[in-house]
mmCIF file with all atom_site columns, C-alpha atoms and ligand atoms in Angstrom:
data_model
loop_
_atom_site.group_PDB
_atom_site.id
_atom_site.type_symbol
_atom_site.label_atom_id
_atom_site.label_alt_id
_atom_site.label_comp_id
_atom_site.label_asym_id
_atom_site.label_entity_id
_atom_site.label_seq_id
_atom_site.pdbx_PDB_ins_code
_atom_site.Cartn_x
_atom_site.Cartn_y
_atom_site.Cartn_z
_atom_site.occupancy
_atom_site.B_iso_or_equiv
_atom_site.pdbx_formal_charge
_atom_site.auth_seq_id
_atom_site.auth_comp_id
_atom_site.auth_asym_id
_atom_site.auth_atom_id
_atom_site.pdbx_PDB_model_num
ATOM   1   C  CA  . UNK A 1 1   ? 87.127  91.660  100.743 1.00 82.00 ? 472 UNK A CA  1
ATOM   2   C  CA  . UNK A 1 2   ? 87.837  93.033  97.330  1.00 85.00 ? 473 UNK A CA  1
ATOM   3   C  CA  . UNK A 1 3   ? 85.019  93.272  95.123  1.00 83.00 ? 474 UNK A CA  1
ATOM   4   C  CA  . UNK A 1 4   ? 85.927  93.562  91.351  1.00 80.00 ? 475 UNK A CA  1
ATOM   5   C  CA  . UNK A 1 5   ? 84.358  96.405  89.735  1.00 77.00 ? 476 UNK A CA  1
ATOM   6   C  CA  . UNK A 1 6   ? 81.517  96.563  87.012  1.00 73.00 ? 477 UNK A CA  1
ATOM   7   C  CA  . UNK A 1 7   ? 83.601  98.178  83.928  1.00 70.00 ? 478 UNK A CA  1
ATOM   8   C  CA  . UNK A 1 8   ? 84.967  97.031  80.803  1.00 72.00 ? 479 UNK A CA  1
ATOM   9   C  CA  . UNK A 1 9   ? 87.948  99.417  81.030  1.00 85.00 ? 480 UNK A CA  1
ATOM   10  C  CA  . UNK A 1 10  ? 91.426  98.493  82.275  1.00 95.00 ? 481 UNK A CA  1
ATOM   11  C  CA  . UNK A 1 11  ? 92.708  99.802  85.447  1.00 97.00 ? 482 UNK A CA  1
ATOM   12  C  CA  . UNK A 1 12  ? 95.518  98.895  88.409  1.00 98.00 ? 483 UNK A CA  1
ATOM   13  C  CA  . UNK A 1 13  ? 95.022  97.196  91.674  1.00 98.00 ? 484 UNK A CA  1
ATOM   14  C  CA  . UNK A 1 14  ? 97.618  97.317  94.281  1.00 98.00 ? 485 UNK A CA  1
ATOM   15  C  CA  . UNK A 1 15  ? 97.746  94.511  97.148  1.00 98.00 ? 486 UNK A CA  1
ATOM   16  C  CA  . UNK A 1 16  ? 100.259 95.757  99.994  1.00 98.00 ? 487 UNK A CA  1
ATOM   17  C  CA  . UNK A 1 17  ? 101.760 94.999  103.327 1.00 98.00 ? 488 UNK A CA  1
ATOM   18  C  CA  . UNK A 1 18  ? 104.760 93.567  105.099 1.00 97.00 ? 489 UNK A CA  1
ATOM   19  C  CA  . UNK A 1 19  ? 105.420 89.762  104.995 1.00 96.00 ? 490 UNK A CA  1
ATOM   20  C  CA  . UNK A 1 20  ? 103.510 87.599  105.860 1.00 96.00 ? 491 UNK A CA  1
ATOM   21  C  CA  . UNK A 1 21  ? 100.285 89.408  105.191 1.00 97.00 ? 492 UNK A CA  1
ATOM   22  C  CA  . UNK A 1 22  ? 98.785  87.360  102.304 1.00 96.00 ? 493 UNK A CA  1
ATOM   23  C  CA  . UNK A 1 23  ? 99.682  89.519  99.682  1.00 96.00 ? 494 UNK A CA  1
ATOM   24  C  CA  . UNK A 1 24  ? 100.419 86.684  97.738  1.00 94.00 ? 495 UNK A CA  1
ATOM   25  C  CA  . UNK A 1 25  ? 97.212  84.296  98.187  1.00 94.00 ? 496 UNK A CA  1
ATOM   26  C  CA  . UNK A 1 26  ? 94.977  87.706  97.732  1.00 97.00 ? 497 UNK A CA  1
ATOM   27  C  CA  . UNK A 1 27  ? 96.360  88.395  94.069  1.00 96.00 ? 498 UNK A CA  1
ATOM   28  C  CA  . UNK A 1 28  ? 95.747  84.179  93.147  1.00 95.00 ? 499 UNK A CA  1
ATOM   29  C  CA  . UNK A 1 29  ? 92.189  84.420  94.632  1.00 95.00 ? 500 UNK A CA  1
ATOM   30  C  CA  . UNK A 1 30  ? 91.958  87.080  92.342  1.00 96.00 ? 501 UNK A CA  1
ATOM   31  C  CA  . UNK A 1 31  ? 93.498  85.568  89.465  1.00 96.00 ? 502 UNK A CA  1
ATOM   32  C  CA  . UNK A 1 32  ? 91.798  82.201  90.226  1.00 94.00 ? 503 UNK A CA  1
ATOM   33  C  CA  . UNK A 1 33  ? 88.267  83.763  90.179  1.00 95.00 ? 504 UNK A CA  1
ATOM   34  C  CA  . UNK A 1 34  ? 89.292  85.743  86.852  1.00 95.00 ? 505 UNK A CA  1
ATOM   35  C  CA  . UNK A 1 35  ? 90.297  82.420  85.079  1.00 94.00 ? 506 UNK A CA  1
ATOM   36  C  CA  . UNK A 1 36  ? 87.411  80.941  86.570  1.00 95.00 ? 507 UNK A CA  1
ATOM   37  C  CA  . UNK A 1 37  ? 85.571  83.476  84.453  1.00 94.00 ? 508 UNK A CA  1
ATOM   38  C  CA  . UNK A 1 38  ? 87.212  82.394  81.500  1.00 96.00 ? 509 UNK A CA  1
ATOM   39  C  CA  . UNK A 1 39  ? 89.400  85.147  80.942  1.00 95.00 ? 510 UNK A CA  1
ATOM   40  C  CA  . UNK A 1 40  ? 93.010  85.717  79.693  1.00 96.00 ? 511 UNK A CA  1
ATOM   41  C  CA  . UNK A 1 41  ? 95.272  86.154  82.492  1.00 96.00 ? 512 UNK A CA  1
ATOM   42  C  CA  . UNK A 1 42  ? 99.388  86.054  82.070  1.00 96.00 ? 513 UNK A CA  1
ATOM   43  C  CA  . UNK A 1 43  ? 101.046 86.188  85.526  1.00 97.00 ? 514 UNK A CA  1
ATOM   44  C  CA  . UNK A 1 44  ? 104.294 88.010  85.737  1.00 97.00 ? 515 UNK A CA  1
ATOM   45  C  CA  . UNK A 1 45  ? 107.099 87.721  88.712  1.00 95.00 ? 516 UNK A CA  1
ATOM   46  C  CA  . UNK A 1 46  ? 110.819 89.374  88.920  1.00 95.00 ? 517 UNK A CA  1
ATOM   47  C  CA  . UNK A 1 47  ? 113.399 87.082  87.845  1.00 92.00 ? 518 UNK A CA  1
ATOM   48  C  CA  . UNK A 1 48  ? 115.636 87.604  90.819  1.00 80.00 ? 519 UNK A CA  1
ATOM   49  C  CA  . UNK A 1 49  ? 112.021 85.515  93.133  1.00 57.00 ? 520 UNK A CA  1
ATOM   50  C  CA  . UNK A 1 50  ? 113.382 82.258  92.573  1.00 55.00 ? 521 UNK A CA  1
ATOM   51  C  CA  . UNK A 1 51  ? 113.046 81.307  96.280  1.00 55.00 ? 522 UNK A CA  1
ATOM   52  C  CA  . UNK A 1 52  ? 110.847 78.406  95.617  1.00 50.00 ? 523 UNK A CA  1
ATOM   53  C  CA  . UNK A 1 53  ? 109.974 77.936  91.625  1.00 53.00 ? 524 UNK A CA  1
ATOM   54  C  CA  . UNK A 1 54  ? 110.936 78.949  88.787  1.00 58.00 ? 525 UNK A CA  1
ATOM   55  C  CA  . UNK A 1 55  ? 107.604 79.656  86.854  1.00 65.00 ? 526 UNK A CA  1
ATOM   56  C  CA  . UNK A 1 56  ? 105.516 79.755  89.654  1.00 66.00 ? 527 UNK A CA  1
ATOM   57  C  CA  . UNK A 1 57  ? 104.059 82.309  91.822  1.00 67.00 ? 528 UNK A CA  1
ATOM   58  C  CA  . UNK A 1 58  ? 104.127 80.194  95.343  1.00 65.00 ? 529 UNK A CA  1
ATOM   59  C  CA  . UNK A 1 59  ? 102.805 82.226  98.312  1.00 65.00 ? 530 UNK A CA  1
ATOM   60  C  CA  . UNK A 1 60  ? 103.708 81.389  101.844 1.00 63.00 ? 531 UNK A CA  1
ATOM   61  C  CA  . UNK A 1 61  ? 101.228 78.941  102.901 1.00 58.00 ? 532 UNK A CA  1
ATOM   62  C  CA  . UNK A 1 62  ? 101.458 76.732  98.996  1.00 55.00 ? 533 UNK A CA  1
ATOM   63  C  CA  . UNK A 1 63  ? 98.968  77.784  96.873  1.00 64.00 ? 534 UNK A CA  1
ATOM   64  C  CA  . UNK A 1 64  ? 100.216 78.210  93.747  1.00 68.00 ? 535 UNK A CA  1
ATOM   65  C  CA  . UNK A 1 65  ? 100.020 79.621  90.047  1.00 76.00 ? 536 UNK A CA  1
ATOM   66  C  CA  . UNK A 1 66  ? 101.858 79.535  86.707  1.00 87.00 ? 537 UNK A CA  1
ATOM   67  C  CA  . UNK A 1 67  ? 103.852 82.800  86.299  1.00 92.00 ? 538 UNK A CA  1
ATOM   68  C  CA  . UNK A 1 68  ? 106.847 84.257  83.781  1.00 95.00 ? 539 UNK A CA  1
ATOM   69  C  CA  . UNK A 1 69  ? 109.657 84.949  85.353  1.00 95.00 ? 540 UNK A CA  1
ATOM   70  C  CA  . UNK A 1 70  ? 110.964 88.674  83.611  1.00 96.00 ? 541 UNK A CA  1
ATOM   71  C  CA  . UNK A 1 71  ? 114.003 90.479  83.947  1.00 95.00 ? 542 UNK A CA  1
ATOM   72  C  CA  . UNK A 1 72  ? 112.981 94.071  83.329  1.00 96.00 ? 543 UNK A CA  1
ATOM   73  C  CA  . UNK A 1 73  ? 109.540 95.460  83.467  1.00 97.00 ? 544 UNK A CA  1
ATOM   74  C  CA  . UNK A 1 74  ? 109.356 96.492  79.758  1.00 97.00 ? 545 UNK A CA  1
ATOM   75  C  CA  . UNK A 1 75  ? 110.191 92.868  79.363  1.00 97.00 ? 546 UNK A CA  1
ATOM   76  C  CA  . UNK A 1 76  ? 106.347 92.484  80.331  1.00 98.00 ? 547 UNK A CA  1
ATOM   77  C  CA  . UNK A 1 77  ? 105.049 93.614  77.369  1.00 97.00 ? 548 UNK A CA  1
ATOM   78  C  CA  . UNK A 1 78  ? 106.170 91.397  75.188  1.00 96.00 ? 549 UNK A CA  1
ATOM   79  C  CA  . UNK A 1 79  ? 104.376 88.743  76.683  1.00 96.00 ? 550 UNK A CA  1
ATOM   80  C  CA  . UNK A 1 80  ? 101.058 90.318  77.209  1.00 94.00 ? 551 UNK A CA  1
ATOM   81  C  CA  . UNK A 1 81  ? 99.379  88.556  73.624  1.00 94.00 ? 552 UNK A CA  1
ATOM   82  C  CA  . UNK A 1 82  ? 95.733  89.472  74.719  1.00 94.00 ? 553 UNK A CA  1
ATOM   83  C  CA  . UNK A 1 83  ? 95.592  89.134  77.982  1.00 96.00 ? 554 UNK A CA  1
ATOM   84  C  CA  . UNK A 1 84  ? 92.521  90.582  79.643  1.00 97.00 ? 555 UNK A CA  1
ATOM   85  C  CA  . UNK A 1 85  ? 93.887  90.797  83.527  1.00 97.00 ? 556 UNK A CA  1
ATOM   86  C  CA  . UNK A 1 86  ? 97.674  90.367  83.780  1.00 98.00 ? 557 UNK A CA  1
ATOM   87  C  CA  . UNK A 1 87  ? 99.239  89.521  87.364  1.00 98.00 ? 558 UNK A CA  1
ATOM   88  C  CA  . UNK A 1 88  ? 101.796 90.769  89.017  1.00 98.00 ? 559 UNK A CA  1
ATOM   89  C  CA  . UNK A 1 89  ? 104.191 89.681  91.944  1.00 96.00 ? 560 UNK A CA  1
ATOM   90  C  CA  . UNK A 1 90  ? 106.538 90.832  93.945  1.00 96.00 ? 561 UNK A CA  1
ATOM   91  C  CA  . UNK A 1 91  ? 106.220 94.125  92.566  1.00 98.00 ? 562 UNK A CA  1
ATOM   92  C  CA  . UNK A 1 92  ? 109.071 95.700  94.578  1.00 97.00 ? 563 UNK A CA  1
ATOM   93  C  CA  . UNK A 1 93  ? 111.508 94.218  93.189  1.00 96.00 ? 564 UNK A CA  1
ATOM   94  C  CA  . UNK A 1 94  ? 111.284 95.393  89.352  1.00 97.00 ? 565 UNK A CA  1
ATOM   95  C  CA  . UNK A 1 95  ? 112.475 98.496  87.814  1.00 97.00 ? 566 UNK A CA  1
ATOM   96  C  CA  . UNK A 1 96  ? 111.190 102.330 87.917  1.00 98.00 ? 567 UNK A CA  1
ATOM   97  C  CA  . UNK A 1 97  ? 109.290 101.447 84.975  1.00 98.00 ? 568 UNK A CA  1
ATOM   98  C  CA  . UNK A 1 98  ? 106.886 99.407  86.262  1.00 98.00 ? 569 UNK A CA  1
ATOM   99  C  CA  . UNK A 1 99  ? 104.490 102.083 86.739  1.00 98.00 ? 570 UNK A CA  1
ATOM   100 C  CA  . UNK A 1 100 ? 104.896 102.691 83.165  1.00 98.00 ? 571 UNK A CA  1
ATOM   101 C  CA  . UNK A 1 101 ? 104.086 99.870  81.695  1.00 98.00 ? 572 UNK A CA  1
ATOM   102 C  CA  . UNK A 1 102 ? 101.162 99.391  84.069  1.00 98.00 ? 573 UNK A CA  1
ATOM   103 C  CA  . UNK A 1 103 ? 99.401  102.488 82.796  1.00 98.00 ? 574 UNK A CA  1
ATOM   104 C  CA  . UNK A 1 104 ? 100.261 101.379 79.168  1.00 98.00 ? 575 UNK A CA  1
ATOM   105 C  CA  . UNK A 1 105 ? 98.344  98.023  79.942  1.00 98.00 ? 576 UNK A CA  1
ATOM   106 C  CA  . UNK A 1 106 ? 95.625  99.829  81.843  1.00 97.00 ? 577 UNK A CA  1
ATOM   107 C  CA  . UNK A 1 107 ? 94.873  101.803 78.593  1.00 96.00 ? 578 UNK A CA  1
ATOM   108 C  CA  . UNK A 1 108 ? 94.701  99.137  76.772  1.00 96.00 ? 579 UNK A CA  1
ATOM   109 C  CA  . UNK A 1 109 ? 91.731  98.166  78.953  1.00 96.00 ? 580 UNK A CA  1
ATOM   110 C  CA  . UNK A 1 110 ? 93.791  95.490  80.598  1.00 97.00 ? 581 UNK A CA  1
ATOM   111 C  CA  . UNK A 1 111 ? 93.176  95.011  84.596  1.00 97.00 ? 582 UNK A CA  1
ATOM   112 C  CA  . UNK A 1 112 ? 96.541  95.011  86.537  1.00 98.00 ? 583 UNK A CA  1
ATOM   113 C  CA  . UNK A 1 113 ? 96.837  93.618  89.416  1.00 98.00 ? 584 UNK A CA  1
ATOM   114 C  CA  . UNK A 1 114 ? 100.106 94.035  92.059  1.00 98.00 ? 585 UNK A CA  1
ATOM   115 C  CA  . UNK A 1 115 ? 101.012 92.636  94.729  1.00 98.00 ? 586 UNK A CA  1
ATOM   116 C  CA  . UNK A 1 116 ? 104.282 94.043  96.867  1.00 98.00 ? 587 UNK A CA  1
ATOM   117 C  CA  . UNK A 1 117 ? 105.995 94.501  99.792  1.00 98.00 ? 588 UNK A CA  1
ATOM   118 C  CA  . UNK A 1 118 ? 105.147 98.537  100.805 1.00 97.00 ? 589 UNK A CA  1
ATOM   119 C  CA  . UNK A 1 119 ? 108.232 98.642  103.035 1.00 97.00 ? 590 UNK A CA  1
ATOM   120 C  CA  . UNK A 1 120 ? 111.915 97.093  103.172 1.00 95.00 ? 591 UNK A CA  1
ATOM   121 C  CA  . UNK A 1 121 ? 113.528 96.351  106.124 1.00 93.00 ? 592 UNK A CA  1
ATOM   122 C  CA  . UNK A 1 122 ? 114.263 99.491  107.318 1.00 93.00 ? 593 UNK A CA  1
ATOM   123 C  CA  . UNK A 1 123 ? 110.535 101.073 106.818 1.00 96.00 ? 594 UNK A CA  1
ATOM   124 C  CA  . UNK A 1 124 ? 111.099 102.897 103.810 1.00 97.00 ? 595 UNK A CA  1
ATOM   125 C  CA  . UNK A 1 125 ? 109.240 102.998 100.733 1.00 97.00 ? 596 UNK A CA  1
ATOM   126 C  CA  . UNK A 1 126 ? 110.021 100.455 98.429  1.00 97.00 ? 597 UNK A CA  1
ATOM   127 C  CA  . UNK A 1 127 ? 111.271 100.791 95.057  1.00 97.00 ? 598 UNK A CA  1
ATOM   128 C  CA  . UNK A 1 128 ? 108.450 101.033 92.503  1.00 98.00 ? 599 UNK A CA  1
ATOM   129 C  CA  . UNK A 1 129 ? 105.681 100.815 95.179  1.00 98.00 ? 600 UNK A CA  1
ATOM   130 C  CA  . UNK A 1 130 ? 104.753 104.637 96.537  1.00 98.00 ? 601 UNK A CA  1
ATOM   131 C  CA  . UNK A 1 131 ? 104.308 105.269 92.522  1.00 98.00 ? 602 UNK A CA  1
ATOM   132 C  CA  . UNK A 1 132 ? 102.018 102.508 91.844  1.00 98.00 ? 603 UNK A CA  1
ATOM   133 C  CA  . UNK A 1 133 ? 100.105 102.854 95.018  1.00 98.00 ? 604 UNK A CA  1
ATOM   134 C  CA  . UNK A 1 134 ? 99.399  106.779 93.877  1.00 97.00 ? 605 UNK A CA  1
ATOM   135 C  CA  . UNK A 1 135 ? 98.352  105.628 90.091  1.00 97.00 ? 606 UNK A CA  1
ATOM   136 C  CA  . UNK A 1 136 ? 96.521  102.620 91.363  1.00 98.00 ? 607 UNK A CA  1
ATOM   137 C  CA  . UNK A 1 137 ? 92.472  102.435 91.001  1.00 96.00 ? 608 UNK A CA  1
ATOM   138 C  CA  . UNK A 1 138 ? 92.330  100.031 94.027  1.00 97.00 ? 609 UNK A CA  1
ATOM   139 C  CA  . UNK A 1 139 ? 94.444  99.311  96.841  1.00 98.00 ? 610 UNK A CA  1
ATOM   140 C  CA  . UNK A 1 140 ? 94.540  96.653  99.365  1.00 98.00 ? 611 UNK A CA  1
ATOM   141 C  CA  . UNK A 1 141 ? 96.378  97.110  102.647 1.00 98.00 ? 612 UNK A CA  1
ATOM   142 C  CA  . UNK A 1 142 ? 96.988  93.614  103.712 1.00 98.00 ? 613 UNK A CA  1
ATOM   143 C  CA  . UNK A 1 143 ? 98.530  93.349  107.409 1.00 98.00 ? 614 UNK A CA  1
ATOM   144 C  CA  . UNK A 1 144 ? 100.388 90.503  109.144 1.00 98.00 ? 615 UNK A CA  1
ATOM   145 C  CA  . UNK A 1 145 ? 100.358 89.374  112.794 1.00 98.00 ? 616 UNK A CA  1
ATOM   146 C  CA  . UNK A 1 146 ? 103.214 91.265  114.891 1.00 98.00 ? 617 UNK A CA  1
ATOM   147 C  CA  . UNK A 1 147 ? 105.482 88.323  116.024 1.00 96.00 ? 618 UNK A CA  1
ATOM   148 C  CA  . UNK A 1 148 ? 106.424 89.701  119.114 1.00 97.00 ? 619 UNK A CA  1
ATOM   149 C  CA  . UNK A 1 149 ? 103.272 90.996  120.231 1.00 98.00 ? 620 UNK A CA  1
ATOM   150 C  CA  . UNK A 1 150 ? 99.892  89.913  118.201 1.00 98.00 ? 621 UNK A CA  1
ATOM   151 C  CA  . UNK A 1 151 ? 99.394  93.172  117.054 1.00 98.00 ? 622 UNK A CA  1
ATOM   152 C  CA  . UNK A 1 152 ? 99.014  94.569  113.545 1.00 98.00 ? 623 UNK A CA  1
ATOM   153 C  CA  . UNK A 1 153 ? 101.303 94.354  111.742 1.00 98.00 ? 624 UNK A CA  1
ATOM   154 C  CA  . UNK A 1 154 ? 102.917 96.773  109.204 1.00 98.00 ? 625 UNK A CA  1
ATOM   155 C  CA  . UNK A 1 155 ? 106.198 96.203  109.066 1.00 98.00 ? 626 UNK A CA  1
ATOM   156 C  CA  . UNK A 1 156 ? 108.707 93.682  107.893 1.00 97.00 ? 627 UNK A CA  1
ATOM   157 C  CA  . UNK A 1 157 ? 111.426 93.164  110.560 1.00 96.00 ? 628 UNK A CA  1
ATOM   158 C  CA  . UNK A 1 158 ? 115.038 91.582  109.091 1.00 92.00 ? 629 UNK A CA  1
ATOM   159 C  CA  . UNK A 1 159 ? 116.514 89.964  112.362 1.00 86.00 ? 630 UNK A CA  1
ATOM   160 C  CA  . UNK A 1 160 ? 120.256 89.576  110.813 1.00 78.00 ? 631 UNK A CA  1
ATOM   161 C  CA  . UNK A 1 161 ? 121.173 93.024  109.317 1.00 71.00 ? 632 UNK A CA  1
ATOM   162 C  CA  . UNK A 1 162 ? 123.182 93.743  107.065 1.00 66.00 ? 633 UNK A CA  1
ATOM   163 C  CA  . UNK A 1 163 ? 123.025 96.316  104.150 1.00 63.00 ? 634 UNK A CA  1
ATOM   164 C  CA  . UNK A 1 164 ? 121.051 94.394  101.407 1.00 64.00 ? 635 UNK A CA  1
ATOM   165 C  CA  . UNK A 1 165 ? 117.511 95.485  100.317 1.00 61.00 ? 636 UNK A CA  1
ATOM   166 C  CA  . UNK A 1 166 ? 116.922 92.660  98.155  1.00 60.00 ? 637 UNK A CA  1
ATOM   167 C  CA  . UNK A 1 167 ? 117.673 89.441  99.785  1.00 59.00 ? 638 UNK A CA  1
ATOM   168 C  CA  . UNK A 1 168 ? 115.220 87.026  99.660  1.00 62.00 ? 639 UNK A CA  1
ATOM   169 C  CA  . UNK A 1 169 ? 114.729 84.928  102.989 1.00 61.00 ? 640 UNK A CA  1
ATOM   170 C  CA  . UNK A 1 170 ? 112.087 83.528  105.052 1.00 65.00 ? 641 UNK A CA  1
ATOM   171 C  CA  . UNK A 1 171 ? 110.914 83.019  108.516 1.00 69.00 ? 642 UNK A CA  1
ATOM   172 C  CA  . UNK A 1 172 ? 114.321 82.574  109.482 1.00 76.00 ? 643 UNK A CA  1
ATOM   173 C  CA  . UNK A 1 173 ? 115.767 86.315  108.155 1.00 88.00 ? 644 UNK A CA  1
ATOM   174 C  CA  . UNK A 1 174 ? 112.436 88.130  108.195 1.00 93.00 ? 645 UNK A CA  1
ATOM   175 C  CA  . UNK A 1 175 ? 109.177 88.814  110.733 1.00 95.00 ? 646 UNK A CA  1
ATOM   176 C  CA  . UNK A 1 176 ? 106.291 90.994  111.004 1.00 97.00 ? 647 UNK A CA  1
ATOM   177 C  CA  . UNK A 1 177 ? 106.185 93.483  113.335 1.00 98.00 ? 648 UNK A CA  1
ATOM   178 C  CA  . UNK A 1 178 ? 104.027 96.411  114.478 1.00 98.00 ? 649 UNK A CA  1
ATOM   179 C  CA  . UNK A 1 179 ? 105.348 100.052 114.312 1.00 98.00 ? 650 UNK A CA  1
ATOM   180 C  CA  . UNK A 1 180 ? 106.483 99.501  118.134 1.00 98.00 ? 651 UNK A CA  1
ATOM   181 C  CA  . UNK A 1 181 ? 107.955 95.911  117.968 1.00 98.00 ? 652 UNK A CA  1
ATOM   182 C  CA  . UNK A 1 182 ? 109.705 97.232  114.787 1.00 98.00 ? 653 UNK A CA  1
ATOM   183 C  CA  . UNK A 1 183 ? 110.928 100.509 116.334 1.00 97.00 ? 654 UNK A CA  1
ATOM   184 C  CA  . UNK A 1 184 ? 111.854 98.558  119.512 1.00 97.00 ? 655 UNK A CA  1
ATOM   185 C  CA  . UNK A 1 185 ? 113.977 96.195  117.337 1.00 96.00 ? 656 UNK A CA  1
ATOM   186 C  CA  . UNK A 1 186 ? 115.587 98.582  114.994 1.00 94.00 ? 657 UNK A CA  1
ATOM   187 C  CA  . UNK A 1 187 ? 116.717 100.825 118.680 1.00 93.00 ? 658 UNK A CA  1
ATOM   188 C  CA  . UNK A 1 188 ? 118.548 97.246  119.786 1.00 91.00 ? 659 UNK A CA  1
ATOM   189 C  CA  . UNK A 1 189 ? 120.078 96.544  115.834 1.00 87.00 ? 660 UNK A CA  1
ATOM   190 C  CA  . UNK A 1 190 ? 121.455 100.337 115.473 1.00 85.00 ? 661 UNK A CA  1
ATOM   191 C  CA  . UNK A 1 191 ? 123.000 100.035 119.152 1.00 85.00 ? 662 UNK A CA  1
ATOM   192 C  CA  . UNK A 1 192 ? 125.101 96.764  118.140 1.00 80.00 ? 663 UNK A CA  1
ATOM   193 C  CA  . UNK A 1 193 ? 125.789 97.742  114.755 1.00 75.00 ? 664 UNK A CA  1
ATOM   194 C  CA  . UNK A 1 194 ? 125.789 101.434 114.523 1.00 68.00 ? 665 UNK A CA  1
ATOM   195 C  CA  . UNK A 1 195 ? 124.208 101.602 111.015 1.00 57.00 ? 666 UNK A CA  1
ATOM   196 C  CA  . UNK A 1 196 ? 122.834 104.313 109.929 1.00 55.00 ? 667 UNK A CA  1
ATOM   197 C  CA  . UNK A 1 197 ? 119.624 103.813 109.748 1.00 51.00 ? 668 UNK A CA  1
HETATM 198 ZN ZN1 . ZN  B 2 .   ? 104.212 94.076  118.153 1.00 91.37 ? 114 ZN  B ZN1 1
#
């Protein structure tokens, strides 16, 4: 469990994993106990998350928080005011300059906290997230349950391919995998559809 630290200066947090890890409840239990606290916290999502609400971060099992949906990362900063710990979902899906504008609210002694998908569908590195896990303070691997076999799980397995990174879906496009359940599945997807993956 992820135990805030004792300083008054900002830093970044990253929560990672594959979906349906928790990434999602573990940045509102963080934001919860922050507000609990009685400090400022703004709560930002990618406009293109609309999968449930529109000004809500929603994970997977309900719980829920008020969020601004932005269209570009340096969008962020315009909505900051004086926050104290700003919130941040579904961090793969924003722009290169995410990591950016993180550092810019870090030094202004702001606490960021991310949470992301690590991996797309095909197990690479996704967009902004190898540079914020490298500038980040704190990260938090977050794994799944493999649905095949129990194991842990890393990976985020999209059973109907087709070429589109961003495509937002749910337990009917996506599952968790392990590495082998993943590999195992990708071996049967590249011998029907000879993708190049
Ligand atoms: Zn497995």
């Amino acid at each position: 469990m992820f135990v805030e630290p004792r300083i008054e200066k900002g830093w970044i947090e990253v929560i990672c994993g594959s979906m349906f890890s928790g990434k999602t409840e573990e940045l509102i239990r963080r934001i919860n106990r922050a507000k609990i606290a009685h400090q400022k916290v703004v709560i930002f999502k990618p406009q293109i998350d609309v999968r449930y609400h529109e000004r809500k971060v929603v994970s997977h099992n309900d719980t829920q928080i008020d969020s601004i949906p932005v269209a570009k990362s340096k969008d962020i900063l315009d909505h900051i005011g004086n926050a104290e710990v700003v919130g941040i979902d579904e961090a793969q899906f924003f722009d290169m300059n995410l990591p950016e504008v993180c550092n810019l609210l870090a030094e202004k002694k702001v606490r960021v906290i991310l949470a992301g998908l690590d991996m797309d569908f095909k197990g690479i590195p996704f967009g902004p997230m190898p540079l914020l896990l490298s500038m980040a303070e704190y990260v938090t691997k977050v794994h799944a349950i493999c649905m095949q076999c129990g194991g842990v799980a890393g990976y985020t397995f999209k059973r109907i391919h087709n070429e589109q990174t961003v495509e937002l879906g749910e337990k009917d496009l996506y599952e968790a995998r392990c590495r082998t359940c993943f590999n195992e599945g990708m071996a049967v997807i590249r011998k029907q559809i000879k993708m190049d993956l």
